[in-house]
Coordinates of C-alpha atoms in Angstrom, one line a residue:
M1 CA 254.9 -49.8 214.1
S2 CA 256.4 -47.9 217.1
N3 CA 256.0 -50.4 220.0
W4 CA 254.4 -53.6 221.2
N5 CA 251.3 -51.8 222.4
D6 CA 250.3 -51.0 218.9
L7 CA 250.1 -54.7 217.8
P8 CA 246.6 -55.7 216.7
V9 CA 244.7 -57.9 219.1
V10 CA 244.6 -60.7 216.6
I11 CA 248.4 -60.9 216.4
L12 CA 248.8 -60.5 220.2
T13 CA 246.3 -63.4 220.7
M14 CA 248.4 -65.6 218.3
I15 CA 251.6 -64.8 220.2
F16 CA 250.1 -65.5 223.6
R17 CA 248.6 -68.8 222.5
N18 CA 252.1 -70.1 221.8
L19 CA 253.6 -69.0 225.1
G20 CA 252.9 -72.3 226.9
P21 CA 252.1 -72.6 230.6
S22 CA 249.2 -70.6 232.0
Q23 CA 251.6 -68.7 234.3
N24 CA 252.9 -66.8 231.1
S25 CA 249.3 -65.7 230.4
V26 CA 249.0 -64.3 233.9
Q27 CA 252.3 -62.4 233.5
C28 CA 251.1 -60.9 230.1
Q29 CA 247.9 -59.8 231.8
L30 CA 249.9 -57.7 234.3
T31 CA 252.2 -56.2 231.7
C32 CA 250.0 -53.4 230.4
K33 CA 246.3 -52.5 229.7
A34 CA 246.7 -53.3 225.9
W35 CA 247.7 -56.9 226.7
R36 CA 245.3 -57.6 229.5
R37 CA 242.2 -58.5 227.5
P38 CA 243.8 -60.8 224.9
A39 CA 246.0 -62.5 227.5
Q40 CA 242.9 -63.1 229.6
K41 CA 241.2 -64.7 226.7
I42 CA 244.0 -67.2 226.2
G43 CA 244.1 -67.9 230.0
F44 CA 240.4 -68.8 230.0
E45 CA 240.2 -70.8 226.8
N46 CA 241.4 -74.0 228.3
V47 CA 240.9 -74.3 232.1
E48 CA 242.1 -77.2 234.3
L49 CA 241.0 -77.2 237.9
T50 CA 242.4 -79.6 240.5
Q51 CA 240.5 -78.6 243.7
P52 CA 236.9 -77.6 244.5
E53 CA 238.1 -74.3 245.9
Q54 CA 239.6 -73.4 242.6
F55 CA 236.4 -74.2 240.8
E56 CA 234.4 -71.8 243.1
K57 CA 236.9 -69.0 242.5
F58 CA 236.8 -69.7 238.8
I59 CA 233.0 -69.4 238.7
N60 CA 233.1 -66.1 240.7
T61 CA 235.7 -64.7 238.3
L62 CA 233.5 -65.5 235.3
V63 CA 230.6 -63.7 237.0
D64 CA 232.7 -60.6 237.8
T65 CA 234.6 -60.3 234.5
G66 CA 232.0 -61.7 232.0
L67 CA 234.8 -63.8 230.3
G68 CA 232.7 -66.9 230.2
F69 CA 232.2 -66.5 226.4
V70 CA 235.9 -67.2 225.8
V71 CA 235.9 -70.5 227.7
E72 CA 236.1 -73.5 225.4
K73 CA 237.3 -76.4 227.6
I74 CA 236.9 -77.1 231.3
S75 CA 238.6 -80.1 232.9
L76 CA 237.8 -81.0 236.5
Q77 CA 240.5 -83.1 238.1
F78 CA 238.8 -83.8 241.5
Q79 CA 235.9 -85.8 242.9
S80 CA 232.9 -83.9 244.0
E81 CA 229.2 -84.7 244.0
Q82 CA 228.2 -81.0 244.3
T83 CA 226.4 -79.7 241.2
E84 CA 225.8 -76.0 242.2
H85 CA 228.8 -74.6 240.4
L86 CA 228.6 -77.1 237.5
D87 CA 225.0 -76.0 236.8
K88 CA 226.2 -72.4 236.4
I89 CA 228.7 -73.4 233.7
A90 CA 225.8 -73.9 231.2
S91 CA 224.7 -70.2 231.3
L92 CA 228.1 -68.7 231.9
C93 CA 230.0 -70.4 229.1
P94 CA 227.9 -70.3 226.0
N95 CA 230.8 -71.3 223.7
L96 CA 231.9 -74.3 225.7
K97 CA 233.2 -77.2 223.5
E98 CA 234.2 -79.7 226.2
L99 CA 233.3 -80.3 229.8
K100 CA 235.3 -83.1 231.4
N101 CA 235.1 -84.8 234.8
N102 CA 236.5 -88.3 234.8
Y103 CA 235.7 -88.8 238.5
C104 CA 231.9 -88.2 238.5
Y105 CA 230.2 -89.3 235.3
D106 CA 226.8 -89.2 237.0
V107 CA 227.3 -85.6 237.9
L108 CA 228.8 -84.7 234.5
Y109 CA 226.0 -86.3 232.5
G110 CA 223.3 -84.8 234.9
T111 CA 224.8 -81.3 234.3
I112 CA 224.7 -81.7 230.5
E113 CA 221.2 -83.1 230.6
K114 CA 219.9 -80.2 232.6
G115 CA 221.7 -77.7 230.4
K116 CA 220.3 -79.2 227.2
A117 CA 216.8 -79.0 228.7
N118 CA 217.4 -75.2 229.0
N119 CA 218.9 -74.9 225.5
H120 CA 222.5 -74.7 226.7
F121 CA 225.6 -76.6 225.6
S122 CA 224.7 -76.1 222.0
K123 CA 228.4 -76.0 221.0
L124 CA 229.8 -79.1 222.8
T125 CA 232.0 -81.0 220.4
K126 CA 233.2 -83.7 222.7
L127 CA 231.4 -85.8 225.3
S128 CA 233.5 -87.9 227.7
P129 CA 232.4 -91.6 227.4
P130 CA 232.4 -93.8 230.5
K131 CA 235.6 -95.6 231.4
E132 CA 233.8 -98.9 232.1
F133 CA 231.7 -100.1 229.2
D134 CA 230.0 -102.8 231.3
D135 CA 228.1 -100.1 233.2
V136 CA 225.0 -100.3 231.1
S137 CA 223.2 -97.4 232.8
L138 CA 226.1 -95.0 232.1
V139 CA 226.5 -96.2 228.6
N140 CA 222.8 -95.7 227.8
R141 CA 223.0 -92.2 229.3
Y142 CA 226.0 -91.4 227.1
N143 CA 224.1 -92.6 224.0
S144 CA 221.1 -90.5 225.0
I145 CA 223.1 -87.3 225.5
A146 CA 225.1 -87.9 222.3
L147 CA 221.9 -88.1 220.3
S148 CA 220.8 -84.8 221.8
L149 CA 224.1 -83.2 220.7
Q150 CA 224.2 -84.6 217.2
D151 CA 224.3 -81.1 215.7
S152 CA 227.6 -80.2 217.4
L153 CA 229.5 -83.3 218.4
Q154 CA 232.8 -83.9 216.6
E155 CA 233.7 -87.1 218.5
I156 CA 231.5 -90.1 219.2
L157 CA 231.8 -93.6 220.7
V158 CA 229.9 -96.5 219.2
I159 CA 229.8 -99.6 221.5
E160 CA 229.0 -102.9 219.9
E161 CA 227.3 -104.6 222.9
T162 CA 223.9 -106.3 222.8
N163 CA 223.0 -105.4 226.4
C164 CA 223.0 -101.6 225.7
Q165 CA 219.6 -100.4 224.7
G166 CA 220.8 -97.2 223.1
I167 CA 223.2 -98.9 220.7
Q168 CA 220.7 -99.6 217.9
E169 CA 219.4 -96.1 218.0
I170 CA 222.9 -94.6 217.7
R171 CA 223.7 -96.9 214.8
E172 CA 220.4 -96.0 213.0
K173 CA 220.9 -92.3 213.5
L174 CA 224.7 -92.1 213.0
S175 CA 224.2 -90.5 209.6
S176 CA 222.6 -87.5 211.3
F177 CA 225.9 -86.6 213.1
Q178 CA 227.2 -84.4 210.3
K179 CA 230.2 -83.0 212.1
I180 CA 231.9 -86.1 213.4
R181 CA 235.7 -86.0 213.0
L182 CA 236.7 -88.8 215.4
L183 CA 234.9 -92.1 215.4
N184 CA 235.5 -94.4 218.4
Y185 CA 234.4 -98.0 218.1
Y186 CA 234.4 -100.6 220.8
S187 CA 233.5 -104.2 219.9
A188 CA 233.4 -107.5 221.8
Q189 CA 234.6 -109.5 218.8
C190 CA 237.6 -109.0 216.5
K191 CA 235.7 -110.1 213.5
N192 CA 233.7 -106.9 213.9
L193 CA 236.8 -105.0 212.7
Y194 CA 235.0 -105.3 209.3
G195 CA 232.1 -103.4 210.8
I196 CA 234.2 -100.2 210.4
E197 CA 233.0 -100.0 206.8
E198 CA 229.3 -99.8 207.8
L199 CA 230.1 -97.1 210.4
L200 CA 232.0 -95.0 207.9
N201 CA 229.3 -95.3 205.4
D202 CA 227.0 -93.6 207.9
C203 CA 229.7 -91.2 209.1
P204 CA 231.5 -90.0 206.0
S205 CA 232.9 -86.8 207.8
A206 CA 235.2 -88.9 210.1
V207 CA 238.9 -88.4 209.5
S208 CA 240.1 -90.4 212.5
V209 CA 239.1 -93.8 213.7
N210 CA 239.9 -95.5 217.0
V211 CA 239.0 -99.2 217.4
V212 CA 239.2 -101.0 220.8
F213 CA 238.6 -104.7 221.4
P214 CA 238.5 -106.5 224.8
D215 CA 241.8 -107.7 226.1
V216 CA 240.8 -111.3 225.7
A217 CA 239.6 -110.9 222.1
D218 CA 240.6 -113.7 219.6
V219 CA 242.7 -113.3 216.5
A220 CA 240.6 -112.4 213.5
S221 CA 241.7 -114.9 210.9
D222 CA 238.8 -114.6 208.4
F223 CA 238.9 -112.1 205.6
K224 CA 236.3 -109.8 204.0
Q225 CA 236.7 -108.3 200.6
P226 CA 236.4 -104.5 201.1
V227 CA 233.3 -102.9 199.5
S228 CA 234.8 -99.4 199.3
S229 CA 237.7 -97.3 200.5
Y230 CA 237.8 -94.2 202.7
P231 CA 240.7 -91.9 201.5
N232 CA 239.5 -89.1 203.8
V233 CA 240.4 -91.1 206.9
K234 CA 243.9 -90.0 208.0
K235 CA 244.3 -91.6 211.4
L236 CA 243.6 -95.2 212.5
K237 CA 244.2 -96.7 215.9
I238 CA 243.4 -100.4 216.8
R239 CA 244.0 -101.7 220.3
N240 CA 244.0 -105.3 221.7
F241 CA 244.1 -106.8 218.2
M242 CA 246.3 -109.3 216.5
G243 CA 246.4 -108.6 212.8
T244 CA 246.8 -111.4 210.3
C245 CA 248.2 -111.3 206.8
K246 CA 244.6 -111.0 205.5
V247 CA 243.7 -108.2 207.9
Y248 CA 246.6 -106.0 206.8
S249 CA 245.6 -106.6 203.2
Y250 CA 242.1 -105.5 204.0
L251 CA 243.2 -102.3 205.9
M252 CA 245.5 -101.2 203.1
Q253 CA 242.6 -101.3 200.7
V254 CA 240.1 -99.6 203.0
F255 CA 242.4 -96.8 204.2
P256 CA 244.7 -95.8 201.3
N257 CA 245.7 -92.4 202.6
L258 CA 246.5 -92.8 206.3
K259 CA 248.9 -90.4 208.0
E260 CA 248.9 -92.1 211.4
F261 CA 248.5 -95.8 212.1
F262 CA 248.7 -97.5 215.5
M263 CA 248.0 -101.2 216.2
H264 CA 248.6 -102.6 219.6
S265 CA 248.3 -106.2 220.9
N266 CA 248.8 -107.6 224.4
W267 CA 250.7 -110.6 222.9
K268 CA 252.6 -111.2 226.1
K269 CA 249.4 -112.3 227.8
K270 CA 248.1 -115.9 227.6
N271 CA 250.8 -116.7 225.0
R272 CA 248.6 -115.4 222.3
L273 CA 251.3 -115.8 219.6
Q274 CA 251.6 -119.5 220.4
E275 CA 248.0 -119.9 219.3
F276 CA 248.5 -117.9 216.2
P277 CA 247.8 -120.0 213.0
F278 CA 251.0 -120.4 211.0
E279 CA 249.1 -120.0 207.7
D280 CA 247.9 -116.6 208.9
M281 CA 251.4 -115.3 209.7
M282 CA 252.8 -112.6 207.4
I283 CA 254.8 -113.9 204.5
V284 CA 257.7 -111.8 203.3
E285 CA 256.0 -110.4 200.2
T286 CA 253.0 -109.1 202.2
A287 CA 255.2 -107.8 205.0
I288 CA 257.2 -105.7 202.5
E289 CA 254.0 -104.5 200.9
T290 CA 252.7 -103.5 204.4
F291 CA 256.0 -101.6 205.1
N292 CA 255.8 -99.7 201.8
Y293 CA 252.3 -98.7 202.9
L294 CA 253.6 -97.5 206.3
L295 CA 256.8 -95.8 205.3
P296 CA 255.3 -92.6 203.9
M297 CA 253.3 -92.0 207.1
P298 CA 254.5 -89.3 209.5
L299 CA 253.6 -91.6 212.5
F300 CA 253.1 -95.4 212.9
H301 CA 253.5 -98.0 215.6
I302 CA 252.8 -101.7 215.3
N303 CA 254.0 -103.8 218.3
S304 CA 253.5 -107.3 216.8
I305 CA 253.3 -108.5 213.3
P306 CA 253.5 -112.4 213.4
M307 CA 255.8 -113.3 210.5
Q308 CA 257.0 -116.6 209.1
D309 CA 260.5 -115.5 208.3
P310 CA 261.7 -112.2 209.8
S311 CA 265.3 -112.8 208.8
E312 CA 264.4 -112.8 205.1
F313 CA 262.1 -109.8 205.6
I314 CA 264.9 -107.6 207.1
K315 CA 267.1 -108.4 204.1
D316 CA 264.6 -107.4 201.5
V317 CA 262.7 -104.4 203.0
Y318 CA 264.2 -101.0 202.3
D319 CA 263.3 -97.3 202.3
T320 CA 261.2 -96.7 199.2
T321 CA 260.5 -93.0 200.1
G322 CA 264.2 -91.8 200.4
K323 CA 263.3 -89.8 203.5
Y324 CA 264.7 -91.9 206.3
K325 CA 268.1 -90.8 207.7
S326 CA 268.1 -92.8 210.9
L327 CA 267.7 -96.6 211.3
V328 CA 267.4 -98.8 214.4
V329 CA 267.4 -102.6 214.1
K330 CA 267.4 -104.7 217.2
Y331 CA 267.1 -108.4 217.6
I332 CA 265.3 -109.4 220.8
E333 CA 266.3 -112.5 222.7
E334 CA 264.7 -115.5 221.0
N335 CA 261.7 -117.1 222.7
I336 CA 261.9 -114.7 225.7
Y337 CA 258.1 -115.0 225.8
N338 CA 257.8 -118.4 224.2
T339 CA 256.2 -117.0 221.2
M340 CA 256.2 -117.4 217.4
P341 CA 258.6 -115.1 215.6
F342 CA 257.3 -111.6 214.9
I343 CA 258.5 -108.0 214.3
S344 CA 257.6 -104.6 215.7
A345 CA 258.0 -101.3 214.0
Q346 CA 257.5 -97.6 214.8
K347 CA 258.1 -94.1 213.6
K348 CA 257.5 -91.2 216.0
T349 CA 256.4 -87.7 215.1
E350 CA 259.3 -86.0 216.9
S351 CA 261.8 -88.1 215.0
K352 CA 260.3 -87.9 211.5
D353 CA 263.2 -89.4 209.7
K354 CA 263.9 -92.3 212.1
I355 CA 262.5 -95.9 211.9
V356 CA 262.8 -98.5 214.6
I357 CA 262.5 -102.2 213.7
L358 CA 262.5 -104.9 216.4
L359 CA 262.9 -108.6 215.4
H360 CA 261.7 -111.2 217.9
C361 CA 263.3 -114.2 216.3
R362 CA 266.5 -116.3 216.0
Q363 CA 269.3 -113.8 215.9
P364 CA 272.2 -113.9 213.4
K365 CA 275.7 -114.8 214.7
A366 CA 277.3 -111.9 213.0
F367 CA 276.4 -109.1 210.6
V368 CA 273.8 -109.8 208.0
P369 CA 272.7 -107.8 205.0
I370 CA 269.9 -105.4 205.8
G371 CA 267.8 -104.0 203.0
F372 CA 267.7 -100.5 204.5
I373 CA 271.5 -100.4 204.3
E374 CA 272.0 -102.4 201.1
K375 CA 269.4 -100.7 199.0
S376 CA 268.9 -97.3 200.5
G377 CA 272.0 -96.8 202.7
E378 CA 273.1 -93.6 200.9
N379 CA 270.4 -91.7 202.7
L380 CA 271.3 -92.9 206.2
Q381 CA 273.2 -90.6 208.6
S382 CA 272.7 -92.7 211.8
I383 CA 272.3 -96.4 212.4
S384 CA 272.0 -98.5 215.5
L385 CA 272.3 -102.3 215.1
T386 CA 271.9 -104.7 218.0
L387 CA 272.4 -108.3 217.1
T388 CA 273.5 -111.1 219.5
M389 CA 276.8 -112.1 221.0
A390 CA 278.5 -114.3 218.4
T391 CA 279.7 -117.3 220.2
S392 CA 279.8 -121.0 219.6
D393 CA 276.6 -123.1 220.0
E394 CA 277.6 -124.0 223.5
D395 CA 275.8 -122.4 226.4
D396 CA 278.0 -119.6 227.6
S397 CA 275.6 -117.8 229.9
E398 CA 277.9 -118.2 232.9
S399 CA 281.2 -117.4 231.0
D400 CA 282.9 -114.0 231.0
E401 CA 283.7 -111.8 228.0
Y402 CA 287.2 -113.2 227.4
E403 CA 286.0 -116.8 227.3
S404 CA 283.3 -115.8 224.9
F405 CA 285.9 -114.1 222.8
L406 CA 288.1 -117.2 222.6
R407 CA 285.1 -119.3 221.6
A408 CA 283.7 -116.9 219.0
P409 CA 283.8 -118.5 215.5
Q410 CA 286.1 -116.9 213.0
P411 CA 284.3 -115.4 210.0
K412 CA 285.2 -116.0 206.4
D413 CA 286.4 -113.2 204.1
S414 CA 283.1 -113.7 202.2
D415 CA 281.0 -113.1 205.3
Y416 CA 279.2 -109.7 205.7
H417 CA 281.5 -107.3 207.6
F418 CA 281.3 -103.9 209.3
L419 CA 283.2 -102.4 206.4
D420 CA 280.3 -103.4 204.1
I421 CA 278.0 -101.2 206.1
L422 CA 280.3 -98.2 205.8
K423 CA 280.7 -98.7 202.1
K424 CA 276.9 -98.9 201.6
C425 CA 276.3 -95.8 203.9
P426 CA 278.9 -93.2 202.9
N427 CA 277.0 -90.4 204.7
L428 CA 277.0 -91.9 208.2
T429 CA 277.9 -89.7 211.1
D430 CA 276.6 -91.7 214.1
I431 CA 276.9 -95.5 214.5
H432 CA 276.0 -97.8 217.4
I433 CA 276.8 -101.5 217.1
G434 CA 275.8 -103.9 219.9
K435 CA 276.1 -107.6 220.7
T436 CA 278.1 -109.0 217.8
T437 CA 281.6 -109.9 216.8
L438 CA 283.9 -107.4 215.1
H439 CA 286.7 -109.0 213.1
K440 CA 289.2 -107.8 210.5
Y441 CA 288.0 -106.8 207.1
G442 CA 289.6 -109.6 205.2
N443 CA 290.5 -108.7 201.5
R444 CA 288.0 -105.9 201.1
S445 CA 289.1 -102.6 199.5
L446 CA 289.0 -99.5 201.6
P447 CA 286.8 -96.4 200.8
E448 CA 288.5 -93.8 198.7
K449 CA 288.2 -91.1 201.3
K450 CA 288.7 -91.3 205.1
S451 CA 285.5 -91.1 207.1
K452 CA 284.7 -88.7 210.0
F453 CA 282.1 -89.6 212.6
N454 CA 280.3 -87.6 215.2
S455 CA 279.7 -90.7 217.3
L456 CA 280.9 -94.3 217.1
R457 CA 279.7 -96.6 219.8
F458 CA 280.3 -100.3 220.4
S459 CA 278.5 -102.1 223.2
H460 CA 278.7 -105.7 224.4
C461 CA 280.8 -106.7 221.4
I462 CA 283.6 -109.1 220.9
I463 CA 286.3 -107.1 219.2
D464 CA 289.3 -108.8 217.4
L465 CA 292.6 -107.1 217.9
T466 CA 292.9 -106.5 214.1
F467 CA 289.6 -104.8 213.9
L468 CA 290.3 -101.3 215.3
P469 CA 293.7 -100.9 213.5
S470 CA 291.9 -101.8 210.2
L471 CA 289.1 -99.3 211.1
S472 CA 291.6 -96.6 211.8
S473 CA 293.1 -96.9 208.4
H474 CA 290.1 -95.2 206.8
V475 CA 288.6 -93.2 209.7
S476 CA 290.4 -89.9 210.3
Y477 CA 288.3 -88.3 213.1
I478 CA 285.8 -89.5 215.7
R479 CA 284.3 -86.9 218.0
N480 CA 282.9 -89.3 220.5
F481 CA 284.2 -92.9 220.6
T482 CA 282.6 -95.2 223.2
L483 CA 283.3 -98.9 224.1
V484 CA 280.9 -100.3 226.7
N485 CA 281.5 -103.9 228.0
C486 CA 283.5 -104.7 224.9
G487 CA 286.6 -106.9 224.5
P488 CA 289.4 -105.6 222.3
F489 CA 291.5 -108.1 224.3
I490 CA 295.2 -108.6 224.4
D491 CA 294.6 -111.4 226.8
Y492 CA 292.6 -111.8 230.1
N493 CA 292.0 -108.4 231.8
N494 CA 294.2 -106.5 229.2
Y495 CA 292.5 -104.2 226.7
S496 CA 293.7 -102.4 223.7
I497 CA 292.4 -99.5 221.5
D498 CA 294.9 -99.3 218.7
M499 CA 293.8 -96.7 216.1
P500 CA 297.0 -94.9 215.1
H501 CA 295.6 -92.9 212.2
T502 CA 292.5 -91.6 214.0
E503 CA 292.0 -88.3 216.0
F504 CA 289.6 -88.4 218.9
H505 CA 287.9 -85.6 220.7
K506 CA 286.6 -87.8 223.5
V507 CA 287.2 -91.5 224.2
V508 CA 285.0 -93.4 226.7
F509 CA 285.9 -96.9 227.7
A510 CA 283.7 -98.9 230.2
P511 CA 285.0 -102.4 230.8
N512 CA 284.7 -104.6 233.9
F513 CA 287.7 -103.9 236.2
L514 CA 289.3 -105.9 238.9
D515 CA 291.9 -104.1 241.1
K516 CA 294.6 -101.7 240.3
T517 CA 294.7 -100.5 236.6
F518 CA 297.7 -99.4 234.5
F519 CA 297.5 -97.3 231.3
K520 CA 299.7 -96.8 228.3
V521 CA 298.7 -93.8 226.2
E522 CA 300.5 -93.3 222.9
T523 CA 299.8 -90.3 220.6
M524 CA 301.3 -90.4 217.1
E525 CA 300.9 -86.7 216.3
D526 CA 303.5 -85.6 218.9
N527 CA 305.3 -89.0 219.1
K528 CA 304.7 -89.2 222.8
T529 CA 304.1 -92.2 225.2
D530 CA 302.9 -91.9 228.8
Y531 CA 302.2 -94.4 231.5
Y532 CA 299.7 -94.1 234.3
A533 CA 298.6 -96.1 237.3
T534 CA 295.4 -95.7 239.3
D535 CA 294.3 -96.7 242.8
N536 CA 291.2 -98.7 243.4
Y537 CA 288.0 -96.9 242.4
N538 CA 289.0 -93.4 243.6
G539 CA 289.5 -91.9 240.1
T540 CA 293.0 -90.6 241.0
Y541 CA 296.1 -91.5 238.9
K542 CA 299.8 -90.8 238.7
K543 CA 302.5 -91.4 236.1
C544 CA 304.4 -94.6 236.4
E545 CA 307.3 -96.4 234.7
E546 CA 307.1 -98.5 231.5
S547 CA 308.3 -101.5 233.6
E548 CA 305.3 -101.2 235.9
Y549 CA 302.9 -101.2 233.0
K550 CA 304.6 -104.3 231.4
A551 CA 304.5 -106.1 234.8
S552 CA 300.7 -105.4 235.0
L553 CA 300.2 -107.4 231.8
K554 CA 301.3 -110.5 233.6
R555 CA 299.5 -110.1 236.9
E556 CA 296.0 -111.6 237.1
K557 CA 294.5 -109.1 239.6
F558 CA 295.7 -106.1 237.6
T559 CA 294.0 -104.6 234.6
S560 CA 295.9 -102.9 231.8
F561 CA 294.7 -100.6 229.1
Y562 CA 296.5 -99.4 225.9
L563 CA 295.4 -96.5 223.8
R564 CA 297.2 -95.5 220.6
C565 CA 295.8 -92.8 218.4
R566 CA 296.9 -89.8 216.4
T567 CA 295.7 -87.5 219.2
F568 CA 292.8 -87.0 221.6
S569 CA 291.3 -84.4 223.9
S570 CA 290.0 -86.5 226.8
L571 CA 290.0 -90.1 227.9
R572 CA 287.5 -91.4 230.4
I573 CA 287.5 -94.9 231.8
K574 CA 284.6 -95.9 234.0
D575 CA 282.2 -98.4 235.4
M576 CA 279.6 -98.2 238.2
D577 CA 282.2 -97.2 240.8
F578 CA 285.3 -96.2 238.9
N579 CA 285.6 -92.9 237.0
F580 CA 289.0 -92.1 235.6
L581 CA 289.4 -88.9 233.4
L582 CA 292.6 -87.9 231.6
E583 CA 292.5 -84.6 229.7
K584 CA 295.3 -83.8 227.3
V585 CA 296.8 -80.3 227.9

């Protein structure tokens, strides 16, 4: 092929469709004659108009160019009661699949009703439902129009409300909608979740189901034995619903092949979890069965699973698929919403190998065994664990970091340690640990080879002075090492990062400073020691004498910082106002 002008129209159209914004389509139209027609087609397939003047110009363009046949979707993002131009859409755009106007449903429905009376809109696949389901008139108009479009619609809304006259007719004739792919279901009672089966029996072509309940709906605690399963359904979304142990068992049987699962509950309102029956809360065995059901899915998000014992669950659940490389486990402050314990979990499409688990329950005082680490840690490359500040049982809400450090209970050698995580996860490159106590490793044996990390971050941790030297003995290189509001304390206001065997590319340290700060930086590779002093919050520094640094260790209003490592490229020390950067030449 000699040049781009010789590309077939089909291939050009495929390329233009992936260019993104409509401005790119316009530029392609102006490039050459060969590109103009296929670029115009892409530009007119999906049209969004924000002003009445744009709509008028769009109609005139369709009349002049005859390109109405390529238009598939029109979205009007403005409010207007004028129907003159809308009525022309019916004849100008014979292949239109969706006409959307969320501001004027009366006008929208009137346009479609007129068009259908003149044998237009025969290819509409989507009909926008009214936003407010209590508007009986609009709901009945929606039902009437939907019935007139039963040969083409691919999405439909079924509203379970007794005051809507068209509901019964929709339910009776649902089997005549042969092309439905997305079934939307709104019900006033949670127990009607089990009505999904009846709808799917009449609508076997559906591959996606959305279920919405009122915000004040009760918890569905009863259980119905499934009559049949629907393996062709790939997506399920349920809103404003609190799933019980029995409900999850039901869903796993009815929808065995889901690829996407979304369940959302407004549990923060009206203390709904306080009213949740304890006997209906998820037991550990069922929770693990549910997670094994979720893990193979490309996308899932469940924001509240009431659970009797989340701490036991997190110890036993693990990656049965072998596909997850990134793990986030975060304990949320206990009783922050005065609720019963529960967990949240999600996996996003854009991060297909990452799972996030939030535990709303009593937090551990230190590291605890986590099933994803203990049983499937060899697959993990990134972990983020946020626990809780490990202090004594006394209330230390008003105390500072150093006082918390002094009061933190000393772990036993038999306790679970940070090194246990590293030994179970030999392929880790990125680690974030938050809100816990980091102590020495005790009598544990070190890994055979020294580790290298892309990122190692500790935030809001109490760090024992022996921890970092112990860590350094088996970590040879860290590209980005970050300490945020952590306390590797020498004593009050004096901090230490002592890792003599480790090379850093970048070190970031963000403590709470007082006044003037002194630094001691010691690099083992060149056997060099330098001392620096900074002014208050201006980021400038100068070299100082060793005696000045030692004096700062004893002065209450001065802060001292000590770094010992094999070598480093840059050291940054900062807080909200202070930003000190030292780059090694």
